[in-house]
Structures are given as structure tokens and as C-alpha cells.
PDB file of N, CA, C and O in Angstrom:
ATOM      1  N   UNK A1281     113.017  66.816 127.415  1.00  0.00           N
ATOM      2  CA  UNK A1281     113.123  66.146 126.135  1.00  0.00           C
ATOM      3  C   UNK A1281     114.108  64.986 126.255  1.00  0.00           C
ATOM      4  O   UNK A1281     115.257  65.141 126.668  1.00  0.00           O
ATOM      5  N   UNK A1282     113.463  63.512 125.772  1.00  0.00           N
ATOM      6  CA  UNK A1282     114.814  62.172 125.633  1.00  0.00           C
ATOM      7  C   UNK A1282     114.975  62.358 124.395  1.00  0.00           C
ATOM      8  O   UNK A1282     114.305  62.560 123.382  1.00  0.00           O
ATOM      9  N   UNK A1283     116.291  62.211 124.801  1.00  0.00           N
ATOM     10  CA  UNK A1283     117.038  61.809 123.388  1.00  0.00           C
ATOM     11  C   UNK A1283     117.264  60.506 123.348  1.00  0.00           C
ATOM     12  O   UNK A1283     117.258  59.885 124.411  1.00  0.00           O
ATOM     13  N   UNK A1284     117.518  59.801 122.061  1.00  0.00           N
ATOM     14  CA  UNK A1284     118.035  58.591 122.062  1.00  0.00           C
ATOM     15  C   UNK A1284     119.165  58.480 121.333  1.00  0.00           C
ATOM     16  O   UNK A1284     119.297  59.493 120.646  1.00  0.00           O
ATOM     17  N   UNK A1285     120.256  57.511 121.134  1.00  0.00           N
ATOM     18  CA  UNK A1285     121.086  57.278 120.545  1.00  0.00           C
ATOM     19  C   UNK A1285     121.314  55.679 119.779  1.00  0.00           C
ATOM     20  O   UNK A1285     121.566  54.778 120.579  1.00  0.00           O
ATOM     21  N   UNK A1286     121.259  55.384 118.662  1.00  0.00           N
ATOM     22  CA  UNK A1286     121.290  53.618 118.239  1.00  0.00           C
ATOM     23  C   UNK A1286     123.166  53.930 118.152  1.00  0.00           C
ATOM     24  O   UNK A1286     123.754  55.009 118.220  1.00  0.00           O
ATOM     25  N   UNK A1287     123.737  52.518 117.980  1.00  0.00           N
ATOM     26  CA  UNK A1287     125.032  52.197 117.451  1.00  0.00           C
ATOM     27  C   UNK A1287     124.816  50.742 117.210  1.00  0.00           C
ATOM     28  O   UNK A1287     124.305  49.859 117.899  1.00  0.00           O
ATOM     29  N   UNK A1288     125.409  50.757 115.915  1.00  0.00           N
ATOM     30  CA  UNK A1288     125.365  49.566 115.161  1.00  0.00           C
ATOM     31  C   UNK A1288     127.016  49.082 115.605  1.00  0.00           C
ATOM     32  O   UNK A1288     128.149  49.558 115.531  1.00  0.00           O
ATOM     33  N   UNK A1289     126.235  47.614 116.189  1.00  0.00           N
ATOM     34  CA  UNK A1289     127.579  46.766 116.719  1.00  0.00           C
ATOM     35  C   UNK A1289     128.147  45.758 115.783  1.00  0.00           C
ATOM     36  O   UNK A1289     127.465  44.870 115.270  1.00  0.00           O
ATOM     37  N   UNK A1290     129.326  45.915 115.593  1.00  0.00           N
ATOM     38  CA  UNK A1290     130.087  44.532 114.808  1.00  0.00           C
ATOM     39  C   UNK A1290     131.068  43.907 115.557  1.00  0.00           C
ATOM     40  O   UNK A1290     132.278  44.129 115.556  1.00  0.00           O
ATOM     41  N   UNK A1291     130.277  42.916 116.349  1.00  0.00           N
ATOM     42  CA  UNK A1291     131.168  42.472 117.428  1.00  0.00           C
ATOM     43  C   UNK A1291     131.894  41.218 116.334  1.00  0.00           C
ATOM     44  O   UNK A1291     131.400  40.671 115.348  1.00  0.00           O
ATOM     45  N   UNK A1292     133.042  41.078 116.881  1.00  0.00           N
ATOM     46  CA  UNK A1292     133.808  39.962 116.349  1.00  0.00           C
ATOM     47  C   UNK A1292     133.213  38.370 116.641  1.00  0.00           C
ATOM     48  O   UNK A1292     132.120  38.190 117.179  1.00  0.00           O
ATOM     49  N   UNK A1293     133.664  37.805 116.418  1.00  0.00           N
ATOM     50  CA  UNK A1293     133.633  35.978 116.598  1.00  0.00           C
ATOM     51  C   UNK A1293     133.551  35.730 117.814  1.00  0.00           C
ATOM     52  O   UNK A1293     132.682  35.007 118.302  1.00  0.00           O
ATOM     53  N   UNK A1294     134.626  36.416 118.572  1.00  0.00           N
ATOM     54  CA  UNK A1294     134.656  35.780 120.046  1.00  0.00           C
ATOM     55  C   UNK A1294     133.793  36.725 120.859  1.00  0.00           C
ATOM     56  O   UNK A1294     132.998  36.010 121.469  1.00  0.00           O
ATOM     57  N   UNK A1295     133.634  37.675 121.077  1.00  0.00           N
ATOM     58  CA  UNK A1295     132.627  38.588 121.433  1.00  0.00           C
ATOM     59  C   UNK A1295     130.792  38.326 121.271  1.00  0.00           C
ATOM     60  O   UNK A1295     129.908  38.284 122.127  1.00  0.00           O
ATOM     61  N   UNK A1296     130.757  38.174 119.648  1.00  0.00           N
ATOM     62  CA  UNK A1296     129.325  37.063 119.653  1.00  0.00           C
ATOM     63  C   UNK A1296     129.354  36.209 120.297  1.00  0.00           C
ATOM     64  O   UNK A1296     128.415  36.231 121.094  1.00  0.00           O
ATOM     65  N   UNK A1297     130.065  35.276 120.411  1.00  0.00           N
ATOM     66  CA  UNK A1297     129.808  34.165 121.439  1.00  0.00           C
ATOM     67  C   UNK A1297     129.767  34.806 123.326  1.00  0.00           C
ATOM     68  O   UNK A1297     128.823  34.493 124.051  1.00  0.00           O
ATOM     69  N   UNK A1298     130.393  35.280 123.600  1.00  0.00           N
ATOM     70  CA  UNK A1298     130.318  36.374 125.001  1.00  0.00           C
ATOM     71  C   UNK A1298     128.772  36.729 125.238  1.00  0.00           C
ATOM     72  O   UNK A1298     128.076  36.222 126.118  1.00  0.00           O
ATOM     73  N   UNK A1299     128.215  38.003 123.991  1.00  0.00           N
ATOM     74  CA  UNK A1299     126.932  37.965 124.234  1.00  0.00           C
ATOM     75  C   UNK A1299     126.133  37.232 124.095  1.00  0.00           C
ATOM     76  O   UNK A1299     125.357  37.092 125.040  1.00  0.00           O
ATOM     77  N   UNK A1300     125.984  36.644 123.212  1.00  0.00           N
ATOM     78  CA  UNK A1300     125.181  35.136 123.533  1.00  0.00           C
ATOM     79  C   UNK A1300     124.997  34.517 124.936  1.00  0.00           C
ATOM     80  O   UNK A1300     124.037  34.508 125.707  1.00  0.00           O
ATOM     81  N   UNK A1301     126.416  33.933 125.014  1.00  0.00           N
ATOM     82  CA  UNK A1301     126.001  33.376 126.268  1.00  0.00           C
ATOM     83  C   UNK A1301     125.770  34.590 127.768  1.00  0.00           C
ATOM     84  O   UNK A1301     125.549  34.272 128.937  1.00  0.00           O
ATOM     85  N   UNK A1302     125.911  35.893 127.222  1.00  0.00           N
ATOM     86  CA  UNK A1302     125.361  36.689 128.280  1.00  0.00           C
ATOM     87  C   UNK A1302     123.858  36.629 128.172  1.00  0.00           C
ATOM     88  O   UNK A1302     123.146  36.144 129.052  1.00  0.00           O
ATOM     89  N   UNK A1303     123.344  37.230 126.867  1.00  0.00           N
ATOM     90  CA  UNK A1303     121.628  36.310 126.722  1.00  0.00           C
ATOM     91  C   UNK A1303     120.872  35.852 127.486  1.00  0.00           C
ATOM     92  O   UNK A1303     119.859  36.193 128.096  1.00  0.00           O
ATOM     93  N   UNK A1304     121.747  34.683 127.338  1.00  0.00           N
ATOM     94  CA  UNK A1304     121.301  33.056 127.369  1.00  0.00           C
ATOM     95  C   UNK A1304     120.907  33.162 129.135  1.00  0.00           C
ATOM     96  O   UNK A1304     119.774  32.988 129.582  1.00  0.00           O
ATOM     97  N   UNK A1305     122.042  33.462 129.902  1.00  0.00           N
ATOM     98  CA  UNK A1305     122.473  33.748 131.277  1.00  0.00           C
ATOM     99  C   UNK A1305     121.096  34.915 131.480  1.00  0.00           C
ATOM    100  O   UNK A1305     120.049  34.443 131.922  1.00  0.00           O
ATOM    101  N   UNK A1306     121.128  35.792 131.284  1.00  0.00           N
ATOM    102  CA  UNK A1306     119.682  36.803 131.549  1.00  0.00           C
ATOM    103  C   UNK A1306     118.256  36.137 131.422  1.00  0.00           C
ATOM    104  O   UNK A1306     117.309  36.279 132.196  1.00  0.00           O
ATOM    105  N   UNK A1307     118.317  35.380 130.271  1.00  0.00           N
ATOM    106  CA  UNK A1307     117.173  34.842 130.000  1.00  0.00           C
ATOM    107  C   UNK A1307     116.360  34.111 131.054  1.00  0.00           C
ATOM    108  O   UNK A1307     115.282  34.326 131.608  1.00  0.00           O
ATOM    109  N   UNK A1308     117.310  33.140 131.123  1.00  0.00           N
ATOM    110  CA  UNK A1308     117.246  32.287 132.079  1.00  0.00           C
ATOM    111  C   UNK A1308     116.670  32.979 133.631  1.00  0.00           C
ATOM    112  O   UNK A1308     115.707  32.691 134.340  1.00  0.00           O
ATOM    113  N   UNK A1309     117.742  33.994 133.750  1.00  0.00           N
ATOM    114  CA  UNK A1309     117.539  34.488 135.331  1.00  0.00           C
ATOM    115  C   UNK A1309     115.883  35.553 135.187  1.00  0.00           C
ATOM    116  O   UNK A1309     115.336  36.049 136.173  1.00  0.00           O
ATOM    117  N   UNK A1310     115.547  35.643 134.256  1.00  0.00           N
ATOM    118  CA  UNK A1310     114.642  36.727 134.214  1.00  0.00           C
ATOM    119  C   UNK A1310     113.386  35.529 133.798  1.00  0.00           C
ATOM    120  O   UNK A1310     112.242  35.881 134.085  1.00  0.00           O
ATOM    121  N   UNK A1311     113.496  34.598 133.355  1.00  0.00           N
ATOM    122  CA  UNK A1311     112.535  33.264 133.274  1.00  0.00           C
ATOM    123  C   UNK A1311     111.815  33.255 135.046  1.00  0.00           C
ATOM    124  O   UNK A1311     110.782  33.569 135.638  1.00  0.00           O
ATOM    125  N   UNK A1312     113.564  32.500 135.384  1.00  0.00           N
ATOM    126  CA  UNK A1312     113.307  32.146 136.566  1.00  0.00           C
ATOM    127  C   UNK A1312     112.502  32.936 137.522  1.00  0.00           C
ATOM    128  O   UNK A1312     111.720  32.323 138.249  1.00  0.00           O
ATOM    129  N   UNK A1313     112.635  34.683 137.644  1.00  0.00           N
ATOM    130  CA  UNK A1313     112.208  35.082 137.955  1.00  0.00           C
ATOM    131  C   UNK A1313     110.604  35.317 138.252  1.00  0.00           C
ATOM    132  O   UNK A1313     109.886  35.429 139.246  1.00  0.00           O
ATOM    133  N   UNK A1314     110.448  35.326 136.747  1.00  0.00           N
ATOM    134  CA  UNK A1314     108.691  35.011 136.366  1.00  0.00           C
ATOM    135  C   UNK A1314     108.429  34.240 136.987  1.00  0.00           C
ATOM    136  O   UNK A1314     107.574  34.421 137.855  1.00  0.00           O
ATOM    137  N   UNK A1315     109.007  33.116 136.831  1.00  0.00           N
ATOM    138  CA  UNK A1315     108.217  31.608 137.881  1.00  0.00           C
ATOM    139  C   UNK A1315     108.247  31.581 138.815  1.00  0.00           C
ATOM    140  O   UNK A1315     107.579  30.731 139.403  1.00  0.00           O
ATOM    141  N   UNK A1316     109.105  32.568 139.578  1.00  0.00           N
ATOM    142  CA  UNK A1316     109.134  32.495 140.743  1.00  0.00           C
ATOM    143  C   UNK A1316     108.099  33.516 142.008  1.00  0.00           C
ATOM    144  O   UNK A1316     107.955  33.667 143.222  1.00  0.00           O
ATOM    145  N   UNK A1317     107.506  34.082 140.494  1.00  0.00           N
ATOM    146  CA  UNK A1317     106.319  34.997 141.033  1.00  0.00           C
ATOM    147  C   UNK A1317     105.139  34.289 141.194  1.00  0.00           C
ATOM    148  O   UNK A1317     104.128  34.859 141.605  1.00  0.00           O
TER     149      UNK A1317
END
């Protein structure tokens, strides 16, 4: 049996901006990836 777990995040000001540009950074590398298939 999975279990799952949610948690609701309230990241601060400077932290939103952190994940964001962590995102942004994945996106990109997981784009690139595709194209590179």
C-alpha cells in the first residue's frame, strides 16, 4: 500500500525567488534534454 503525503508551502519572498529560479534551471535542463534526444 502507497501512501501519500501533501504539505502546503509558504515559502517567504526570498525563498520564492530560490524556487523559481530552481524551476527555471530544471526546465531548461530537462528541455534540453528532450532535444537532445
Amino acid at each position: 500500500m502507497r501512501r501519500s503525503f501533501k504539505f502546503l508551502l509558504r515559502p517567504t519572498a526570498r525563498q520564492s525567488v530560490a524556487l523559481a529560479a530552481c524551476l527555471d534551471d530544471h526546465r531548461a535542463l530537462y528541455n534540453a534534454a528532450l532535444e537532445h534526444r
